[in-house]
PDB file of C-alpha atoms in Angstrom:
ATOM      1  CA  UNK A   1      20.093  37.233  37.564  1.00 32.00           C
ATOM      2  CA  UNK A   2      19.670  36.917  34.007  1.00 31.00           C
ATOM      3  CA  UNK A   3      21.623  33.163  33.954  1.00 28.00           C
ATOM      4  CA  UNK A   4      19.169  32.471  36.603  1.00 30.00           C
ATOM      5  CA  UNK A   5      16.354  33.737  34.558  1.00 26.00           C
ATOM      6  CA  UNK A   6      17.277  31.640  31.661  1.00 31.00           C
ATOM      7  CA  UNK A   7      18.061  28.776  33.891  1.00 31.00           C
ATOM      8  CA  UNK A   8      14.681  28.444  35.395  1.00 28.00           C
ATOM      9  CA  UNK A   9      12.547  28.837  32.172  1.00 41.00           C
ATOM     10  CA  UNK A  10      14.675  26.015  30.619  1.00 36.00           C
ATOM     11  CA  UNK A  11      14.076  23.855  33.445  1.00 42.00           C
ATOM     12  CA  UNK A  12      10.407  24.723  32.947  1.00 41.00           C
ATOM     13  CA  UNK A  13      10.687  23.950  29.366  1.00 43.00           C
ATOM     14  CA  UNK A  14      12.016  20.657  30.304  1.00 37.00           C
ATOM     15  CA  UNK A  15       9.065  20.078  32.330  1.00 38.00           C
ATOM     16  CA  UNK A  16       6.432  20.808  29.732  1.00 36.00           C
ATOM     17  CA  UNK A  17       8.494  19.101  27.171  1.00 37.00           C
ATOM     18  CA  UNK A  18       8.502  15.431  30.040  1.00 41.00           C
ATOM     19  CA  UNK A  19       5.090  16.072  30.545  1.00 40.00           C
ATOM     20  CA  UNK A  20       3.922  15.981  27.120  1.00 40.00           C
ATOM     21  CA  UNK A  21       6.073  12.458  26.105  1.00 37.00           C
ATOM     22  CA  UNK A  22       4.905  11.292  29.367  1.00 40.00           C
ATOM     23  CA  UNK A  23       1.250  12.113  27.581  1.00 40.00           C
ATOM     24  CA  UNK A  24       2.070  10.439  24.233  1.00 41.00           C
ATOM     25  CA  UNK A  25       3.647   7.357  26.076  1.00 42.00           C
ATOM     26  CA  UNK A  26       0.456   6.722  27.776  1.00 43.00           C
ATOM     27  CA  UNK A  27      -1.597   7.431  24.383  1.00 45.00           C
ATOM     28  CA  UNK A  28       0.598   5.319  22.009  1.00 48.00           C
ATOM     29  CA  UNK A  29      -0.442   2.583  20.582  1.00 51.00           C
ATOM     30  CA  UNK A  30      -0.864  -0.576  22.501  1.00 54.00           C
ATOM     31  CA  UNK A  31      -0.577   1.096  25.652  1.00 76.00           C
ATOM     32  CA  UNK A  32      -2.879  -0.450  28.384  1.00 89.00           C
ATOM     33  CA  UNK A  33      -5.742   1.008  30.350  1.00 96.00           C
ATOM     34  CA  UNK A  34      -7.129  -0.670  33.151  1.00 97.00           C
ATOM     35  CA  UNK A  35     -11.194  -0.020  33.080  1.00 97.00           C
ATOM     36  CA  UNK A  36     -14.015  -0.778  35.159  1.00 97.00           C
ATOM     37  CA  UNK A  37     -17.270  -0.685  33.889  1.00 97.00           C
ATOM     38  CA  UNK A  38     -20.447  -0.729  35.901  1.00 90.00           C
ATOM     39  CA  UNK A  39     -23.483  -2.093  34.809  1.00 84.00           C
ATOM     40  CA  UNK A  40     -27.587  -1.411  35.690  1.00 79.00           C
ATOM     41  CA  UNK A  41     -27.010  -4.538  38.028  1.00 81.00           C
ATOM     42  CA  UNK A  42     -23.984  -3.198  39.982  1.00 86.00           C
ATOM     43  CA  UNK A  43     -21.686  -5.516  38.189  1.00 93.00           C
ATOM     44  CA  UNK A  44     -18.364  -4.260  37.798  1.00 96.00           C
ATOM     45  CA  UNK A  45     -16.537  -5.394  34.366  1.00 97.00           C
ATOM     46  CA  UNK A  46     -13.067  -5.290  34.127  1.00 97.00           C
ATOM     47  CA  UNK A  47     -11.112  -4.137  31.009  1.00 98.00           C
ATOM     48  CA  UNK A  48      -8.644  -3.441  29.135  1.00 98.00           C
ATOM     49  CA  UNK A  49      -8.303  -0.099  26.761  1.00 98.00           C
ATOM     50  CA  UNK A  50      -5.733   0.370  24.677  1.00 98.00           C
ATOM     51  CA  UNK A  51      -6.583   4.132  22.283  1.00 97.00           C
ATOM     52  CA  UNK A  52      -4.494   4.241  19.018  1.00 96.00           C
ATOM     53  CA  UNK A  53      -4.503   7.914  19.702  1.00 94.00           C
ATOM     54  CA  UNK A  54      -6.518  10.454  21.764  1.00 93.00           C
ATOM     55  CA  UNK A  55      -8.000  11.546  18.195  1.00 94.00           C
ATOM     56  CA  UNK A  56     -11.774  10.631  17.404  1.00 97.00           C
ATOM     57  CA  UNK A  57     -11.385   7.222  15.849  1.00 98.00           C
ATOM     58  CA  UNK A  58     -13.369   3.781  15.440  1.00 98.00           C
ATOM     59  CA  UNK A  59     -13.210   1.635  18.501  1.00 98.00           C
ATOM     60  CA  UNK A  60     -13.627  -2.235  17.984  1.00 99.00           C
ATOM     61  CA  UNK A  61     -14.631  -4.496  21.033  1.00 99.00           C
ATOM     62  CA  UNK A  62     -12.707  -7.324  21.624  1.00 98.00           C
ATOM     63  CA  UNK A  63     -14.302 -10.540  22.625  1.00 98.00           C
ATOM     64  CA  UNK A  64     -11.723 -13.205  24.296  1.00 98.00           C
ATOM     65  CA  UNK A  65     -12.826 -16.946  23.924  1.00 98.00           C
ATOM     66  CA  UNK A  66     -13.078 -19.850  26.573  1.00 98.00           C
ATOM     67  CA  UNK A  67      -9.652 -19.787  27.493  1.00 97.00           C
ATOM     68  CA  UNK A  68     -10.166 -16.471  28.591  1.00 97.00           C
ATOM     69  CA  UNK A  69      -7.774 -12.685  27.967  1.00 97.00           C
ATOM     70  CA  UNK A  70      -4.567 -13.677  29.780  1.00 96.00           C
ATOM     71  CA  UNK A  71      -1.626 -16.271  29.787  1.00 95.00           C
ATOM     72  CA  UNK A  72      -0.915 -18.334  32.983  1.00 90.00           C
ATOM     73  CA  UNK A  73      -0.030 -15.815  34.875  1.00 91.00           C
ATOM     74  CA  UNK A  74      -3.009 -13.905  35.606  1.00 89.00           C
ATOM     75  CA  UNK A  75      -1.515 -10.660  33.843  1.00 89.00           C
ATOM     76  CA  UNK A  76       0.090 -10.500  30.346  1.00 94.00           C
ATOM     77  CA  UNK A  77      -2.518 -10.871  27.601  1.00 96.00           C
ATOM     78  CA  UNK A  78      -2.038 -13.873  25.353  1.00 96.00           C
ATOM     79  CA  UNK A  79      -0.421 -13.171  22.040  1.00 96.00           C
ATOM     80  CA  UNK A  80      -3.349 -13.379  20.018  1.00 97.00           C
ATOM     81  CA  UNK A  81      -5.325 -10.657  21.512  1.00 98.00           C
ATOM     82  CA  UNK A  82      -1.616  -8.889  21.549  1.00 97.00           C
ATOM     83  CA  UNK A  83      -0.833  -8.863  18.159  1.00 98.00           C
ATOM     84  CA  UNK A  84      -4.558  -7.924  17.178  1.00 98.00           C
ATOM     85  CA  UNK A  85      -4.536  -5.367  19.399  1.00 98.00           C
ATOM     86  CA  UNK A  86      -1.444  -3.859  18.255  1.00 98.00           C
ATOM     87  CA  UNK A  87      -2.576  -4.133  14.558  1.00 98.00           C
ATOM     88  CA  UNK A  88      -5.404  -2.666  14.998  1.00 98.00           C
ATOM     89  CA  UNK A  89      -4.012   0.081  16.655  1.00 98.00           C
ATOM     90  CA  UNK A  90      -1.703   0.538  13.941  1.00 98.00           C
ATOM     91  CA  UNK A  91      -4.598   1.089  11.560  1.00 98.00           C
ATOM     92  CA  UNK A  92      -6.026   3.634  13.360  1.00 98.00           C
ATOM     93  CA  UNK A  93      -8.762   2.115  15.649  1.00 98.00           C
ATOM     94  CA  UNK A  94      -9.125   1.811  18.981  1.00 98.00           C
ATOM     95  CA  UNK A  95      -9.666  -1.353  21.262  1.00 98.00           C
ATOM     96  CA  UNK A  96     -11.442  -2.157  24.287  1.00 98.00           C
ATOM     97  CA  UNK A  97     -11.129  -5.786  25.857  1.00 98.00           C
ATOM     98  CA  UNK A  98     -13.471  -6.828  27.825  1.00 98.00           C
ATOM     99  CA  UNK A  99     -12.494  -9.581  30.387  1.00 98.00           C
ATOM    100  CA  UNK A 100     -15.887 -11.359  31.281  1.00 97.00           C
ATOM    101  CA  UNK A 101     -14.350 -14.847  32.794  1.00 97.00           C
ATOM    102  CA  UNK A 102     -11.975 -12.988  35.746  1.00 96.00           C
ATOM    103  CA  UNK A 103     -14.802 -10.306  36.402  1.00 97.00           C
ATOM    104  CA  UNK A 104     -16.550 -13.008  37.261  1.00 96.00           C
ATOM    105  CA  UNK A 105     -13.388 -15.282  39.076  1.00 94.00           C
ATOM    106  CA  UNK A 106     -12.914 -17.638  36.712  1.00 94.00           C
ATOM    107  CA  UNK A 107      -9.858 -18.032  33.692  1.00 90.00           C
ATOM    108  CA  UNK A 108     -10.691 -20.303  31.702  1.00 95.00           C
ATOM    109  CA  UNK A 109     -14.276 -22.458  30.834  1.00 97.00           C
ATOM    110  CA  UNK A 110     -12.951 -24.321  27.864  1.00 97.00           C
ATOM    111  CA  UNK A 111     -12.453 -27.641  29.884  1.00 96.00           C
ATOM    112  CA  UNK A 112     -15.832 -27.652  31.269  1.00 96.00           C
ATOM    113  CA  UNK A 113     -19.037 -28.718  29.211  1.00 95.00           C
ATOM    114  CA  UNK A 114     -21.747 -26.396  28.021  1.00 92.00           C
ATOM    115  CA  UNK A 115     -24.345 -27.665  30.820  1.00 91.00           C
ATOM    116  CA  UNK A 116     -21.733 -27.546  33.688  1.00 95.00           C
ATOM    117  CA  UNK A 117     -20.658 -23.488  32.637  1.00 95.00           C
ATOM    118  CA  UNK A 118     -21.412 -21.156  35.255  1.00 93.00           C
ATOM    119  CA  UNK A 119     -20.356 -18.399  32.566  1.00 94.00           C
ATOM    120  CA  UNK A 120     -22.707 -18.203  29.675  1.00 94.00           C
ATOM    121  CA  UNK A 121     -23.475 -16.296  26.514  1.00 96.00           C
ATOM    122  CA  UNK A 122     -26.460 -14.327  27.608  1.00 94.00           C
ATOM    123  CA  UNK A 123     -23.697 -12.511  30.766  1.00 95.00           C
ATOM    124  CA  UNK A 124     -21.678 -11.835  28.044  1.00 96.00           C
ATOM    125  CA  UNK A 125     -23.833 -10.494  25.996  1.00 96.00           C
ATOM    126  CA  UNK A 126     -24.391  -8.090  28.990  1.00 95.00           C
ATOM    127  CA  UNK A 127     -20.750  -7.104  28.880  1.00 97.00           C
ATOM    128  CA  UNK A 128     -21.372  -6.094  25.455  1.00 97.00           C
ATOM    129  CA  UNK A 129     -24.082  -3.824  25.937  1.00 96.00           C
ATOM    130  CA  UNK A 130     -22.439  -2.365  28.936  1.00 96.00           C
ATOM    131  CA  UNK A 131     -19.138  -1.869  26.877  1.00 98.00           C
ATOM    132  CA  UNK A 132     -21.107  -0.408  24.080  1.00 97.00           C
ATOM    133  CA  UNK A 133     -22.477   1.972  26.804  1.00 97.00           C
ATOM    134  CA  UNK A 134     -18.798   2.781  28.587  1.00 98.00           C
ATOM    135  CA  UNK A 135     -17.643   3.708  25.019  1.00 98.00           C
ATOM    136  CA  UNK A 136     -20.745   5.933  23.945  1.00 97.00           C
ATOM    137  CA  UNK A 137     -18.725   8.093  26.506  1.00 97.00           C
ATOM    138  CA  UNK A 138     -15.322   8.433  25.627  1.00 97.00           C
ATOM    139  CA  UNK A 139     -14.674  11.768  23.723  1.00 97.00           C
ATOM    140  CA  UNK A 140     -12.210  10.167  21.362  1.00 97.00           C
ATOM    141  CA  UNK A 141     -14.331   7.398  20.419  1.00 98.00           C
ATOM    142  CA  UNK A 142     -16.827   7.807  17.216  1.00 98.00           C
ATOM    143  CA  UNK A 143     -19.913   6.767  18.335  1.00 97.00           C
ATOM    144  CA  UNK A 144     -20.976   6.492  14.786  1.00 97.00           C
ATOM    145  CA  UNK A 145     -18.241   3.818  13.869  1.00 98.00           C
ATOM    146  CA  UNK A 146     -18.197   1.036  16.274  1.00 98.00           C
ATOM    147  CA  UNK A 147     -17.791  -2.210  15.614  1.00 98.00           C
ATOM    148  CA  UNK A 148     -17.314  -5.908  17.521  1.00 98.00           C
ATOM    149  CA  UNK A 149     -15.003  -8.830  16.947  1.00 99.00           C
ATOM    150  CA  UNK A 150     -14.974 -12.154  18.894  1.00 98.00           C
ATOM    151  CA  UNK A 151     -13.357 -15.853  19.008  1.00 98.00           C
ATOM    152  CA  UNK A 152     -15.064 -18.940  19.676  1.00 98.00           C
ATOM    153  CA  UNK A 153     -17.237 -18.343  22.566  1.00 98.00           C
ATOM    154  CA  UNK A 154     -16.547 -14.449  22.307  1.00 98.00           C
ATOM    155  CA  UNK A 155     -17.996 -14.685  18.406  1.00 98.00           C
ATOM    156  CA  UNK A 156     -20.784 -16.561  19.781  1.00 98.00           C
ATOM    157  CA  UNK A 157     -21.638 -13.580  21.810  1.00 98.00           C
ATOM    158  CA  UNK A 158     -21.674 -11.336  19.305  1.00 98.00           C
ATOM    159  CA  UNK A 159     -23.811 -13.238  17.056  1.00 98.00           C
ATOM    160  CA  UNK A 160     -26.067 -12.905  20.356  1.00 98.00           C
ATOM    161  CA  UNK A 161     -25.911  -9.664  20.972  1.00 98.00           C
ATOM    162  CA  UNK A 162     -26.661  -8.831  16.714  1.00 98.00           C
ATOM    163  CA  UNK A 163     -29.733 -11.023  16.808  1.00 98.00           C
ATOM    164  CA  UNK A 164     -32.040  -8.334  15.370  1.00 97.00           C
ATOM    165  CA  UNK A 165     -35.021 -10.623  16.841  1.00 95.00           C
ATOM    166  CA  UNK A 166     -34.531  -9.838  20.136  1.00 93.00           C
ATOM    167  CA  UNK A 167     -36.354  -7.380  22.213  1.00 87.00           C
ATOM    168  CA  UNK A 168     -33.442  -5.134  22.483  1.00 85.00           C
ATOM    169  CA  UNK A 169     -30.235  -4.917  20.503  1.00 88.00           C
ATOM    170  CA  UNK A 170     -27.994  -2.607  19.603  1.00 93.00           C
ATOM    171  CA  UNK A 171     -28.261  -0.498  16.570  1.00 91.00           C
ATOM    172  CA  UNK A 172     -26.290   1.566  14.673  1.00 94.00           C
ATOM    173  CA  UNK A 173     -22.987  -0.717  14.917  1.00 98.00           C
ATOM    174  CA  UNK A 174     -21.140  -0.409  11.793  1.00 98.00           C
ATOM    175  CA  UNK A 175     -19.910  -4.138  11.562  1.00 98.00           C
ATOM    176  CA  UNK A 176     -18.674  -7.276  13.283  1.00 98.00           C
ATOM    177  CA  UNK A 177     -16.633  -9.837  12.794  1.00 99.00           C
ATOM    178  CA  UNK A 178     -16.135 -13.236  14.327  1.00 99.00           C
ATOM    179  CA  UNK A 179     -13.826 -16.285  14.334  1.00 99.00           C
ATOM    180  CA  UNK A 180     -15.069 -20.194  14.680  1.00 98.00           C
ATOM    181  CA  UNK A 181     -18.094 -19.497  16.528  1.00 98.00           C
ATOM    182  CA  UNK A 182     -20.593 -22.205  17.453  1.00 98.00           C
ATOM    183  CA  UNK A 183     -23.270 -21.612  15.316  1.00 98.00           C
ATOM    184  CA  UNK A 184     -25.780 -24.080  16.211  1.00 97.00           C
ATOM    185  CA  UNK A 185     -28.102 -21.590  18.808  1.00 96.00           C
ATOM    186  CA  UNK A 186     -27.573 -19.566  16.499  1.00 97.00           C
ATOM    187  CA  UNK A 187     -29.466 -21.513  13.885  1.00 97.00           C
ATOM    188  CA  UNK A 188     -32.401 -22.929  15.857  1.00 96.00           C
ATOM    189  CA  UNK A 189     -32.922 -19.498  17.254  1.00 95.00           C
ATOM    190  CA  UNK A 190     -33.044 -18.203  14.146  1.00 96.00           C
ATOM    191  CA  UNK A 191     -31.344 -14.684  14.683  1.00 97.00           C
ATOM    192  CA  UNK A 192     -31.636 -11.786  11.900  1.00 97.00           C
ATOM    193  CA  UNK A 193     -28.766  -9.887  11.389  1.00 97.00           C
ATOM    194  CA  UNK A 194     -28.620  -6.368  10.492  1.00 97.00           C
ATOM    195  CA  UNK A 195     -25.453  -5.297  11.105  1.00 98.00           C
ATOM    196  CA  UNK A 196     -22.849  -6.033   8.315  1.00 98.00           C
ATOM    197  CA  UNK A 197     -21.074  -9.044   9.713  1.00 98.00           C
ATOM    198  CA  UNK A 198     -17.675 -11.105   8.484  1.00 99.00           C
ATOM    199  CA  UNK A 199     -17.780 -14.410   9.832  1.00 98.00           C
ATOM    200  CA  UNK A 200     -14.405 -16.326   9.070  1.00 98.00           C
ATOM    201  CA  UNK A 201     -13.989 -20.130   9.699  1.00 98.00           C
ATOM    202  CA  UNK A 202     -11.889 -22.958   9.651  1.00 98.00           C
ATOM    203  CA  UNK A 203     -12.787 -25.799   7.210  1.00 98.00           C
ATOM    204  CA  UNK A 204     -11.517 -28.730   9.320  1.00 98.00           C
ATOM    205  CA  UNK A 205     -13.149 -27.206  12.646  1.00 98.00           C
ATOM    206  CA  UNK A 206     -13.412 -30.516  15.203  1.00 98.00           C
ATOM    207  CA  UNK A 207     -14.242 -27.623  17.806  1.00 98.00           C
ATOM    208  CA  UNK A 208     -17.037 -25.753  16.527  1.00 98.00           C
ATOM    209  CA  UNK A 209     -17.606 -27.691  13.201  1.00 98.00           C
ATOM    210  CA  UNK A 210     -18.167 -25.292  10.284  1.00 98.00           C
ATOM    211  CA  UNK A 211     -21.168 -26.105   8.882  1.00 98.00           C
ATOM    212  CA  UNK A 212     -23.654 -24.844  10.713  1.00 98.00           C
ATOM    213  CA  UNK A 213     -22.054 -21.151  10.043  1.00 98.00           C
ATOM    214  CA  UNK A 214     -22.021 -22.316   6.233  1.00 98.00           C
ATOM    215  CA  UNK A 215     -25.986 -22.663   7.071  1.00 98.00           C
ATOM    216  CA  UNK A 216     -26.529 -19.551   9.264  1.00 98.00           C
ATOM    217  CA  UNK A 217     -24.796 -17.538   6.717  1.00 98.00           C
ATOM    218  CA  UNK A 218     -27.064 -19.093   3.824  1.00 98.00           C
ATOM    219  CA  UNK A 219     -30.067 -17.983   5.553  1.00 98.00           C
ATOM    220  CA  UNK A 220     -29.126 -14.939   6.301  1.00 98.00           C
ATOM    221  CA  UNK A 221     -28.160 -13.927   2.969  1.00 98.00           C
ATOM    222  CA  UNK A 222     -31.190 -14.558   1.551  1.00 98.00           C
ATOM    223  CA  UNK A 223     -33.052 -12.785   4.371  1.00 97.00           C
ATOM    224  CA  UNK A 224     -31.323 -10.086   2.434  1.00 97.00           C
ATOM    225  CA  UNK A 225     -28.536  -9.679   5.472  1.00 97.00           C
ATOM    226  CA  UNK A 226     -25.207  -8.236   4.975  1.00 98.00           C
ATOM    227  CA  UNK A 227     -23.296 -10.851   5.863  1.00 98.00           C
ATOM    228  CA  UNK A 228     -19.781 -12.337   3.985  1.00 98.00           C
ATOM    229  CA  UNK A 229     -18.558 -15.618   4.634  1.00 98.00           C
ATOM    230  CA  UNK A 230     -14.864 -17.078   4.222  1.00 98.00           C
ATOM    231  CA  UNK A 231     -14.047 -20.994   4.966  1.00 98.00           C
ATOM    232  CA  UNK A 232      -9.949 -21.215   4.963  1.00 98.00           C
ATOM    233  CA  UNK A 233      -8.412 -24.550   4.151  1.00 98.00           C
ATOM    234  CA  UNK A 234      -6.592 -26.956   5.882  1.00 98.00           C
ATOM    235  CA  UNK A 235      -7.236 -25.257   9.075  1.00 98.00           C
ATOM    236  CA  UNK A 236      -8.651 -25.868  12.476  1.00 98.00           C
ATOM    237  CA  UNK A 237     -10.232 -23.865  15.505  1.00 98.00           C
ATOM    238  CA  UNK A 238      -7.320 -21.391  16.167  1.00 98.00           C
ATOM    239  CA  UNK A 239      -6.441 -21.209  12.762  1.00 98.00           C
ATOM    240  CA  UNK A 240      -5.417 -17.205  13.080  1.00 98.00           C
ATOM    241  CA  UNK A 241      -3.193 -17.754  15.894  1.00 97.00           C
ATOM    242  CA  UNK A 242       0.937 -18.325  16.079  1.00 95.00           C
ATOM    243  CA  UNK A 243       0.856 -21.648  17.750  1.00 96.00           C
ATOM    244  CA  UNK A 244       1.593 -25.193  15.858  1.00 97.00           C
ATOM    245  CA  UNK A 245      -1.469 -27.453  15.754  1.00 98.00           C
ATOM    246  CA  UNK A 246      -1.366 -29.477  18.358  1.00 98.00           C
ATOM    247  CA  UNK A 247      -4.279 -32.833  19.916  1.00 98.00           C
ATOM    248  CA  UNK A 248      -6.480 -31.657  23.293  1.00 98.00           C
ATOM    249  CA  UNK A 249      -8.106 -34.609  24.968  1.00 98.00           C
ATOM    250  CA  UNK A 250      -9.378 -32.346  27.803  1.00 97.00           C
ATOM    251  CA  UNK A 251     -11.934 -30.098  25.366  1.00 97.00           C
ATOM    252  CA  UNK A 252     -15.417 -32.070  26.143  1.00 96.00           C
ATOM    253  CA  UNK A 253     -17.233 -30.319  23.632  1.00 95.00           C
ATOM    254  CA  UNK A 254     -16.110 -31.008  20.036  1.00 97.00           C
ATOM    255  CA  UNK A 255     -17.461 -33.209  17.311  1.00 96.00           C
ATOM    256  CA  UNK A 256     -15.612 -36.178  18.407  1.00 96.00           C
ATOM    257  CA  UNK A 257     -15.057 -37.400  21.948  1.00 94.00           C
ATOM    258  CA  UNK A 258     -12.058 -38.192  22.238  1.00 96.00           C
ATOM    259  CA  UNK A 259     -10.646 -34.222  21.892  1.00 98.00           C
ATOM    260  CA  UNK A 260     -10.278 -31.258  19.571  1.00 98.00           C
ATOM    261  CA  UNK A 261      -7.175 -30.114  17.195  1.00 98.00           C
ATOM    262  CA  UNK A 262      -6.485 -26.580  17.729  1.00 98.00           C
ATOM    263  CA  UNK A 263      -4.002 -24.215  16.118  1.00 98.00           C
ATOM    264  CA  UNK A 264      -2.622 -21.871  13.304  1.00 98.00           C
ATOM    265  CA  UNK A 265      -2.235 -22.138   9.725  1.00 98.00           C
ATOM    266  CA  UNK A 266       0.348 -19.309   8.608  1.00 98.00           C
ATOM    267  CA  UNK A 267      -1.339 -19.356   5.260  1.00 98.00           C
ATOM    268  CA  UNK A 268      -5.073 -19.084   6.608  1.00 98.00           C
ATOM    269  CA  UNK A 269      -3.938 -16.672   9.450  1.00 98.00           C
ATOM    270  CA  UNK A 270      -2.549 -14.372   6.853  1.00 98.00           C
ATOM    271  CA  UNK A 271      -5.140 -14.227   4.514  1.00 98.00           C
ATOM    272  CA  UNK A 272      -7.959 -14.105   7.156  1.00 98.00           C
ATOM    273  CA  UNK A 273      -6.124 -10.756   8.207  1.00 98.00           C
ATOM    274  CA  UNK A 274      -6.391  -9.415   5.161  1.00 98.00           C
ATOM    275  CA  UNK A 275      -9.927 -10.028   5.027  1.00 98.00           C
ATOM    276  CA  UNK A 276     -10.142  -8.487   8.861  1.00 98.00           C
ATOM    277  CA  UNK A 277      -8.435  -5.172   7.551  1.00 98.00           C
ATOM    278  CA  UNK A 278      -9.890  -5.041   4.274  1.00 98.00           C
ATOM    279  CA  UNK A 279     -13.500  -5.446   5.886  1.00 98.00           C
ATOM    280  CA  UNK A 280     -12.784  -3.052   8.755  1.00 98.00           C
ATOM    281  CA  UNK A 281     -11.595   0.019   6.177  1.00 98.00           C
ATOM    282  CA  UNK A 282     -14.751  -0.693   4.120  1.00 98.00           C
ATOM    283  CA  UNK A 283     -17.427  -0.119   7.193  1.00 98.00           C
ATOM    284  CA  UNK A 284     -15.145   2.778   8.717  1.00 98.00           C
ATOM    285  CA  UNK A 285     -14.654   4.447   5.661  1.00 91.00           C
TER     286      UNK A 285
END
């Protein structure tokens, strides 16, 4: 009886132990959730949450660019909002990506010109606000040390959605960064930014040319906003991903006609990381 005794409370040792790795697996880092967020409209946005613990921590929203979160297939995410996502984790923060383009049945809108989108800043900028909402919420998030980062069309919605001008924005983020937006709305809108903002660009940008940013940025500063500004050489839109630079003639929306050069400069993309982390520890500190 006693064998039996021990027996059992082994096996239920076993069980507790199973359940709790089963709990860590599911809470490590990089680890997928699959969200839904509803909005005032009854639009339901779909996401992806991935908590570097189940610890209050920072949270960082993750804004995916015209090409949209995933690969060809409709489920793996592409390796640049992989590898962010898992370095962020690493540090600590957590990371909620937001897919706006298959919410909304589409994959990609890089292809199709600015007047033809059906997919436009001001719905993202929703998906923000909503996701800013969602994470107001979660227990393990600090509400008090959120921040968003966007590419391309993803930075351009952030720069929306900080544009202190407007009749409602949201406060109390602690920073944002953003990769090659288009900055030209930007400009002849004439946003204010309050919110502590890293805006990182490539210097040969046939995509969304640089200089505009180099402009917006100017302004801002001496509007007195906190905002830092890094050009990196010899690069092009794309700059911080993996990929070789490579010619596409089917992007109608660059400087030149004819196509866009997109791609990564290992050089660029490692010291634009550096800025990333060493920007992040200063507004979570």
């Amino acid at each position: 009886m006693e064998l039996k005794f021990k027996y059992i409370n082994s096996g239920m040792q076993l069980l507790i132990l199973s359940f709790s790795l089963f709990l860590a697996f599911l809470a490590r880092p990089g680890w997928a959730e699959s969200i839904l967020i509803s909005t005032p409209t009854d639009f339901h946005l779909q996401a992806q949450w991935f908590k570097s613990s189940n610890t209050r921590k920072p949270a960082i929203i993750a804004l995916h660019g015209c090409s949209g979160l995933y690969r060809a297939d409709g489920k793996t995410l592409q390796s640049r909002y992989q590898e962010y996502v898992e370095r962020l984790n690493l540090a600590g923060y957590h990371v909620l990506l937001p897919d706006s383009f298959r919410s909304r049945g589409s994959s990609s809108i890089c292809s199709i010109r600015y007047s033809a989108r059906d997919i436009d800043i001001e719905d993202r900028r929703e998906d923000v606000l909503a996701a800013l909402e969602w994470l107001h919420q979660q227990p393990e998030v600090d509400p008090k040390r959120i921040a968003l980062l966007g590419w391309s069309h993803g930075a351009m919605t952030v720069l929306s959605t900080l544009n202190a001008r407007r009749p409602f924005y949201p406060q109390g983020l602690a920073g944002a960064v953003v990769f090659y937006p288009g900055c030209r709305e930007s400009l002849q809108n004439e946003i204010l930014v309050q919110t502590p903002l890293l805006i990182e660009l490539a210097e040969n940008d046939d995509w969304t040319a640089p200089g505009p940013c180099i402009e917006l940025a100017r302004r801002l500063n001496q509007l007195g906003a906190p905002v830092s500004l890094r050009v990196y050489a010899n690069s092009y839109h794309g700059f911080d991903g993996s990929a070789p630079v490579r010619f596409r003639s089917d992007i109608p929306n660059g400087i030149f006609a004819q196509g866009i050069h997109v791609g990564g400069n290992p050089l660029a993309r490692e010291q634009a990381l550096a800025d990333l982390d060493a920007f992040f520890r200063h507004i979570f500190h």
